[in-house]
């Protein structure tokens, strides 16, 4: 019931607009500060390796594959990570503020927050996950009062035409005959 209201109701879209603008501003400013302030993730990544999330009862790593990812991929490629994190934060914020590809922006915001939490950072990440989760669950209604209102019908039409063209070239057409007929 609540999910349907979030995904379809115009008043929910108005409510989501304010949430979207708030969290979008937070993402945008964090990303911009990192883009313009000489950000480096090297210290954060090293800390995630030297002080990983450990189960206090068993003294074992809680996220061993993520720690291995940081140690064997992220840290050796820190220059790429130093570019991707600020750019990703900025683009998530921009998408949410403009209401453009909002479901994708919310998804990638959630992905980044979970990665920060897997590395042991709590900070504002749970709050961002809660808000991002609401925006993601609301789907296209999140961008109803934004560029998605114009963008999504165009993208649906574009991808539907490509699917129809692929079916025609494969000889299947768009009219399907039931197998039992």
PDB file of C-alpha atoms in Angstrom:
ATOM      1  CA  UNK A   1       0.000   0.000   0.000  1.00  0.00           C
ATOM      2  CA  UNK A   2       2.725   2.491   0.978  1.00  0.00           C
ATOM      3  CA  UNK A   3       4.895   1.305  -1.925  1.00  0.00           C
ATOM      4  CA  UNK A   4       2.088   1.851  -4.414  1.00  0.00           C
ATOM      5  CA  UNK A   5       1.457   5.322  -2.980  1.00  0.00           C
ATOM      6  CA  UNK A   6       5.171   6.197  -3.271  1.00  0.00           C
ATOM      7  CA  UNK A   7       5.377   4.923  -6.867  1.00  0.00           C
ATOM      8  CA  UNK A   8       2.143   6.386  -8.247  1.00  0.00           C
ATOM      9  CA  UNK A   9       0.702   9.258  -6.206  1.00  0.00           C
ATOM     10  CA  UNK A  10       1.296  12.865  -7.333  1.00  0.00           C
ATOM     11  CA  UNK A  11       1.313  14.072  -3.713  1.00  0.00           C
ATOM     12  CA  UNK A  12       3.960  11.495  -2.933  1.00  0.00           C
ATOM     13  CA  UNK A  13       5.917  12.884  -5.906  1.00  0.00           C
ATOM     14  CA  UNK A  14       5.720  16.338  -4.297  1.00  0.00           C
ATOM     15  CA  UNK A  15       6.965  14.926  -1.000  1.00  0.00           C
ATOM     16  CA  UNK A  16       9.727  13.054  -2.821  1.00  0.00           C
ATOM     17  CA  UNK A  17      10.753  16.266  -4.580  1.00  0.00           C
ATOM     18  CA  UNK A  18      11.771  17.845  -1.272  1.00  0.00           C
ATOM     19  CA  UNK A  19      13.601  14.718  -0.145  1.00  0.00           C
ATOM     20  CA  UNK A  20      15.274  14.454  -3.542  1.00  0.00           C
ATOM     21  CA  UNK A  21      16.437  18.076  -3.452  1.00  0.00           C
ATOM     22  CA  UNK A  22      17.831  17.723   0.062  1.00  0.00           C
ATOM     23  CA  UNK A  23      19.797  14.529  -0.539  1.00  0.00           C
ATOM     24  CA  UNK A  24      20.800  15.698  -4.025  1.00  0.00           C
ATOM     25  CA  UNK A  25      22.266  18.871  -2.557  1.00  0.00           C
ATOM     26  CA  UNK A  26      24.213  16.814  -0.013  1.00  0.00           C
ATOM     27  CA  UNK A  27      25.636  14.520  -2.703  1.00  0.00           C
ATOM     28  CA  UNK A  28      26.393  17.391  -5.073  1.00  0.00           C
ATOM     29  CA  UNK A  29      28.239  19.476  -2.484  1.00  0.00           C
ATOM     30  CA  UNK A  30      30.232  16.516  -1.161  1.00  0.00           C
ATOM     31  CA  UNK A  31      31.254  15.617  -4.700  1.00  0.00           C
ATOM     32  CA  UNK A  32      32.082  19.203  -5.655  1.00  0.00           C
ATOM     33  CA  UNK A  33      34.232  19.691  -2.544  1.00  0.00           C
ATOM     34  CA  UNK A  34      36.175  16.566  -3.446  1.00  0.00           C
ATOM     35  CA  UNK A  35      36.480  17.518  -7.125  1.00  0.00           C
ATOM     36  CA  UNK A  36      37.838  20.975  -6.316  1.00  0.00           C
ATOM     37  CA  UNK A  37      39.663  20.286  -3.042  1.00  0.00           C
ATOM     38  CA  UNK A  38      42.414  17.858  -3.996  1.00  0.00           C
ATOM     39  CA  UNK A  39      40.646  14.732  -2.713  1.00  0.00           C
ATOM     40  CA  UNK A  40      42.541  11.514  -2.223  1.00  0.00           C
ATOM     41  CA  UNK A  41      41.037   8.237  -1.068  1.00  0.00           C
ATOM     42  CA  UNK A  42      44.393   6.668  -0.265  1.00  0.00           C
ATOM     43  CA  UNK A  43      44.201   7.257   3.503  1.00  0.00           C
ATOM     44  CA  UNK A  44      40.615   6.013   3.640  1.00  0.00           C
ATOM     45  CA  UNK A  45      41.470   2.883   1.658  1.00  0.00           C
ATOM     46  CA  UNK A  46      44.558   2.148   3.763  1.00  0.00           C
ATOM     47  CA  UNK A  47      42.487   2.568   6.921  1.00  0.00           C
ATOM     48  CA  UNK A  48      39.841   0.191   5.553  1.00  0.00           C
ATOM     49  CA  UNK A  49      42.570  -2.438   5.095  1.00  0.00           C
ATOM     50  CA  UNK A  50      44.418  -1.899   8.391  1.00  0.00           C
ATOM     51  CA  UNK A  51      41.210  -1.528  10.455  1.00  0.00           C
ATOM     52  CA  UNK A  52      38.573  -3.582   8.635  1.00  0.00           C
ATOM     53  CA  UNK A  53      35.151  -4.368  10.052  1.00  0.00           C
ATOM     54  CA  UNK A  54      35.731  -7.326  12.368  1.00  0.00           C
ATOM     55  CA  UNK A  55      33.242  -9.538  14.202  1.00  0.00           C
ATOM     56  CA  UNK A  56      34.115  -9.004  17.879  1.00  0.00           C
ATOM     57  CA  UNK A  57      32.961 -12.494  18.872  1.00  0.00           C
ATOM     58  CA  UNK A  58      34.993 -14.430  16.290  1.00  0.00           C
ATOM     59  CA  UNK A  59      37.649 -11.819  15.467  1.00  0.00           C
ATOM     60  CA  UNK A  60      37.072 -12.549  11.752  1.00  0.00           C
ATOM     61  CA  UNK A  61      36.501 -10.139   8.901  1.00  0.00           C
ATOM     62  CA  UNK A  62      32.833  -9.320   8.358  1.00  0.00           C
ATOM     63  CA  UNK A  63      33.351  -8.339   4.691  1.00  0.00           C
ATOM     64  CA  UNK A  64      36.435 -10.272   3.554  1.00  0.00           C
ATOM     65  CA  UNK A  65      35.705  -9.967  -0.166  1.00  0.00           C
ATOM     66  CA  UNK A  66      35.256  -6.205   0.107  1.00  0.00           C
ATOM     67  CA  UNK A  67      38.501  -5.880   2.062  1.00  0.00           C
ATOM     68  CA  UNK A  68      40.224  -7.947  -0.651  1.00  0.00           C
ATOM     69  CA  UNK A  69      38.672  -5.699  -3.321  1.00  0.00           C
ATOM     70  CA  UNK A  70      40.088  -2.623  -1.612  1.00  0.00           C
ATOM     71  CA  UNK A  71      43.511  -4.186  -1.092  1.00  0.00           C
ATOM     72  CA  UNK A  72      43.928  -5.735  -4.534  1.00  0.00           C
ATOM     73  CA  UNK A  73      41.990  -3.377  -6.807  1.00  0.00           C
ATOM     74  CA  UNK A  74      41.027  -0.045  -5.264  1.00  0.00           C
ATOM     75  CA  UNK A  75      44.300   0.819  -3.553  1.00  0.00           C
ATOM     76  CA  UNK A  76      46.540  -0.146  -6.500  1.00  0.00           C
ATOM     77  CA  UNK A  77      44.232   1.951  -8.720  1.00  0.00           C
ATOM     78  CA  UNK A  78      43.769   4.818  -6.277  1.00  0.00           C
ATOM     79  CA  UNK A  79      44.094   7.434  -9.045  1.00  0.00           C
ATOM     80  CA  UNK A  80      40.992   6.015 -10.744  1.00  0.00           C
ATOM     81  CA  UNK A  81      39.173   5.821  -7.392  1.00  0.00           C
ATOM     82  CA  UNK A  82      40.178   9.433  -6.637  1.00  0.00           C
ATOM     83  CA  UNK A  83      38.374  10.431  -9.828  1.00  0.00           C
ATOM     84  CA  UNK A  84      35.377   8.083  -9.648  1.00  0.00           C
ATOM     85  CA  UNK A  85      34.242   8.832  -6.078  1.00  0.00           C
ATOM     86  CA  UNK A  86      33.959  12.630  -6.429  1.00  0.00           C
ATOM     87  CA  UNK A  87      32.527  12.363  -9.937  1.00  0.00           C
ATOM     88  CA  UNK A  88      30.031   9.737  -8.807  1.00  0.00           C
ATOM     89  CA  UNK A  89      28.932  11.809  -5.813  1.00  0.00           C
ATOM     90  CA  UNK A  90      28.571  14.904  -7.983  1.00  0.00           C
ATOM     91  CA  UNK A  91      26.578  13.083 -10.686  1.00  0.00           C
ATOM     92  CA  UNK A  92      24.277  11.413  -8.150  1.00  0.00           C
ATOM     93  CA  UNK A  93      23.570  14.837  -6.660  1.00  0.00           C
ATOM     94  CA  UNK A  94      23.040  16.443 -10.058  1.00  0.00           C
ATOM     95  CA  UNK A  95      20.687  13.674 -11.163  1.00  0.00           C
ATOM     96  CA  UNK A  96      18.633  13.963  -7.996  1.00  0.00           C
ATOM     97  CA  UNK A  97      18.446  17.759  -8.069  1.00  0.00           C
ATOM     98  CA  UNK A  98      17.469  17.893 -11.737  1.00  0.00           C
ATOM     99  CA  UNK A  99      15.186  14.884 -11.436  1.00  0.00           C
ATOM    100  CA  UNK A 100      17.040  13.224 -14.315  1.00  0.00           C
ATOM    101  CA  UNK A 101      17.475   9.435 -14.208  1.00  0.00           C
ATOM    102  CA  UNK A 102      16.504   9.647 -10.551  1.00  0.00           C
ATOM    103  CA  UNK A 103      16.108   5.911  -9.995  1.00  0.00           C
ATOM    104  CA  UNK A 104      19.617   5.316 -11.369  1.00  0.00           C
ATOM    105  CA  UNK A 105      21.001   8.200  -9.300  1.00  0.00           C
ATOM    106  CA  UNK A 106      19.379   6.806  -6.148  1.00  0.00           C
ATOM    107  CA  UNK A 107      20.732   3.323  -6.944  1.00  0.00           C
ATOM    108  CA  UNK A 108      24.309   4.526  -7.401  1.00  0.00           C
ATOM    109  CA  UNK A 109      24.034   6.669  -4.273  1.00  0.00           C
ATOM    110  CA  UNK A 110      22.971   3.566  -2.353  1.00  0.00           C
ATOM    111  CA  UNK A 111      25.826   1.582  -3.886  1.00  0.00           C
ATOM    112  CA  UNK A 112      28.407   4.158  -2.799  1.00  0.00           C
ATOM    113  CA  UNK A 113      26.958   4.395   0.704  1.00  0.00           C
ATOM    114  CA  UNK A 114      27.033   0.631   1.146  1.00  0.00           C
ATOM    115  CA  UNK A 115      30.660   0.558  -0.007  1.00  0.00           C
ATOM    116  CA  UNK A 116      31.568   3.260   2.520  1.00  0.00           C
ATOM    117  CA  UNK A 117      29.821   1.256   5.244  1.00  0.00           C
ATOM    118  CA  UNK A 118      31.531  -2.002   4.190  1.00  0.00           C
ATOM    119  CA  UNK A 119      34.796  -0.120   4.689  1.00  0.00           C
ATOM    120  CA  UNK A 120      33.757   0.698   8.264  1.00  0.00           C
ATOM    121  CA  UNK A 121      32.528   4.280   7.899  1.00  0.00           C
ATOM    122  CA  UNK A 122      29.231   5.059   9.566  1.00  0.00           C
ATOM    123  CA  UNK A 123      28.995   8.887   9.547  1.00  0.00           C
ATOM    124  CA  UNK A 124      25.874   9.987   7.592  1.00  0.00           C
ATOM    125  CA  UNK A 125      25.767   6.832   5.464  1.00  0.00           C
ATOM    126  CA  UNK A 126      22.837   5.108   7.249  1.00  0.00           C
ATOM    127  CA  UNK A 127      20.783   8.304   6.907  1.00  0.00           C
ATOM    128  CA  UNK A 128      21.678   8.563   3.211  1.00  0.00           C
ATOM    129  CA  UNK A 129      20.804   4.868   2.740  1.00  0.00           C
ATOM    130  CA  UNK A 130      17.381   5.355   4.334  1.00  0.00           C
ATOM    131  CA  UNK A 131      16.573   8.387   2.176  1.00  0.00           C
ATOM    132  CA  UNK A 132      18.117   6.870  -0.959  1.00  0.00           C
ATOM    133  CA  UNK A 133      16.172   3.670  -0.375  1.00  0.00           C
ATOM    134  CA  UNK A 134      12.898   5.588  -0.247  1.00  0.00           C
ATOM    135  CA  UNK A 135      13.775   7.413  -3.471  1.00  0.00           C
ATOM    136  CA  UNK A 136      14.816   4.178  -5.177  1.00  0.00           C
ATOM    137  CA  UNK A 137      11.658   2.331  -4.116  1.00  0.00           C
ATOM    138  CA  UNK A 138       9.502   5.173  -5.409  1.00  0.00           C
ATOM    139  CA  UNK A 139      10.968   4.576  -8.874  1.00  0.00           C
ATOM    140  CA  UNK A 140       9.961   6.929 -11.669  1.00  0.00           C
ATOM    141  CA  UNK A 141       7.619   8.884  -9.380  1.00  0.00           C
ATOM    142  CA  UNK A 142      10.735  10.312  -7.712  1.00  0.00           C
ATOM    143  CA  UNK A 143      11.464  12.298 -10.886  1.00  0.00           C
ATOM    144  CA  UNK A 144       7.850  13.148 -11.741  1.00  0.00           C
ATOM    145  CA  UNK A 145       8.536  16.819 -10.944  1.00  0.00           C
ATOM    146  CA  UNK A 146      11.831  16.957 -12.767  1.00  0.00           C
ATOM    147  CA  UNK A 147      13.469  16.152 -16.087  1.00  0.00           C
ATOM    148  CA  UNK A 148      12.342  12.532 -15.845  1.00  0.00           C
ATOM    149  CA  UNK A 149       8.822  13.703 -16.676  1.00  0.00           C
ATOM    150  CA  UNK A 150      10.116  14.471 -20.190  1.00  0.00           C
ATOM    151  CA  UNK A 151      13.073  12.109 -20.346  1.00  0.00           C
ATOM    152  CA  UNK A 152      11.446   8.797 -19.393  1.00  0.00           C
ATOM    153  CA  UNK A 153       8.778   8.749 -22.152  1.00  0.00           C
ATOM    154  CA  UNK A 154      11.521   9.525 -24.690  1.00  0.00           C
ATOM    155  CA  UNK A 155      13.755   6.719 -23.355  1.00  0.00           C
ATOM    156  CA  UNK A 156      10.851   4.241 -23.303  1.00  0.00           C
ATOM    157  CA  UNK A 157      10.056   5.121 -26.905  1.00  0.00           C
ATOM    158  CA  UNK A 158      13.717   4.879 -27.919  1.00  0.00           C
ATOM    159  CA  UNK A 159      14.238   1.472 -26.320  1.00  0.00           C
ATOM    160  CA  UNK A 160      10.885   0.136 -27.530  1.00  0.00           C
ATOM    161  CA  UNK A 161      11.814   1.033 -31.120  1.00  0.00           C
ATOM    162  CA  UNK A 162      15.182  -0.686 -30.766  1.00  0.00           C
ATOM    163  CA  UNK A 163      13.489  -3.801 -29.380  1.00  0.00           C
ATOM    164  CA  UNK A 164      10.927  -3.772 -32.202  1.00  0.00           C
ATOM    165  CA  UNK A 165      13.704  -3.329 -34.792  1.00  0.00           C
ATOM    166  CA  UNK A 166      15.652  -6.237 -33.292  1.00  0.00           C
ATOM    167  CA  UNK A 167      12.545  -8.441 -33.415  1.00  0.00           C
ATOM    168  CA  UNK A 168      11.919  -7.554 -37.083  1.00  0.00           C
ATOM    169  CA  UNK A 169      15.487  -8.323 -38.116  1.00  0.00           C
ATOM    170  CA  UNK A 170      15.283 -11.623 -36.254  1.00  0.00           C
ATOM    171  CA  UNK A 171      12.112 -12.436 -38.181  1.00  0.00           C
ATOM    172  CA  UNK A 172       9.859 -12.544 -35.141  1.00  0.00           C
ATOM    173  CA  UNK A 173       8.004  -9.262 -35.633  1.00  0.00           C
ATOM    174  CA  UNK A 174       6.110  -7.613 -32.813  1.00  0.00           C
ATOM    175  CA  UNK A 175       2.962  -9.726 -33.033  1.00  0.00           C
ATOM    176  CA  UNK A 176       3.344 -12.879 -31.027  1.00  0.00           C
ATOM    177  CA  UNK A 177       1.311 -15.987 -31.778  1.00  0.00           C
ATOM    178  CA  UNK A 178       0.428 -18.044 -28.716  1.00  0.00           C
ATOM    179  CA  UNK A 179       2.131 -21.444 -28.648  1.00  0.00           C
ATOM    180  CA  UNK A 180      -1.141 -23.278 -28.015  1.00  0.00           C
ATOM    181  CA  UNK A 181      -2.996 -21.834 -31.035  1.00  0.00           C
TER     182      UNK A 181
END
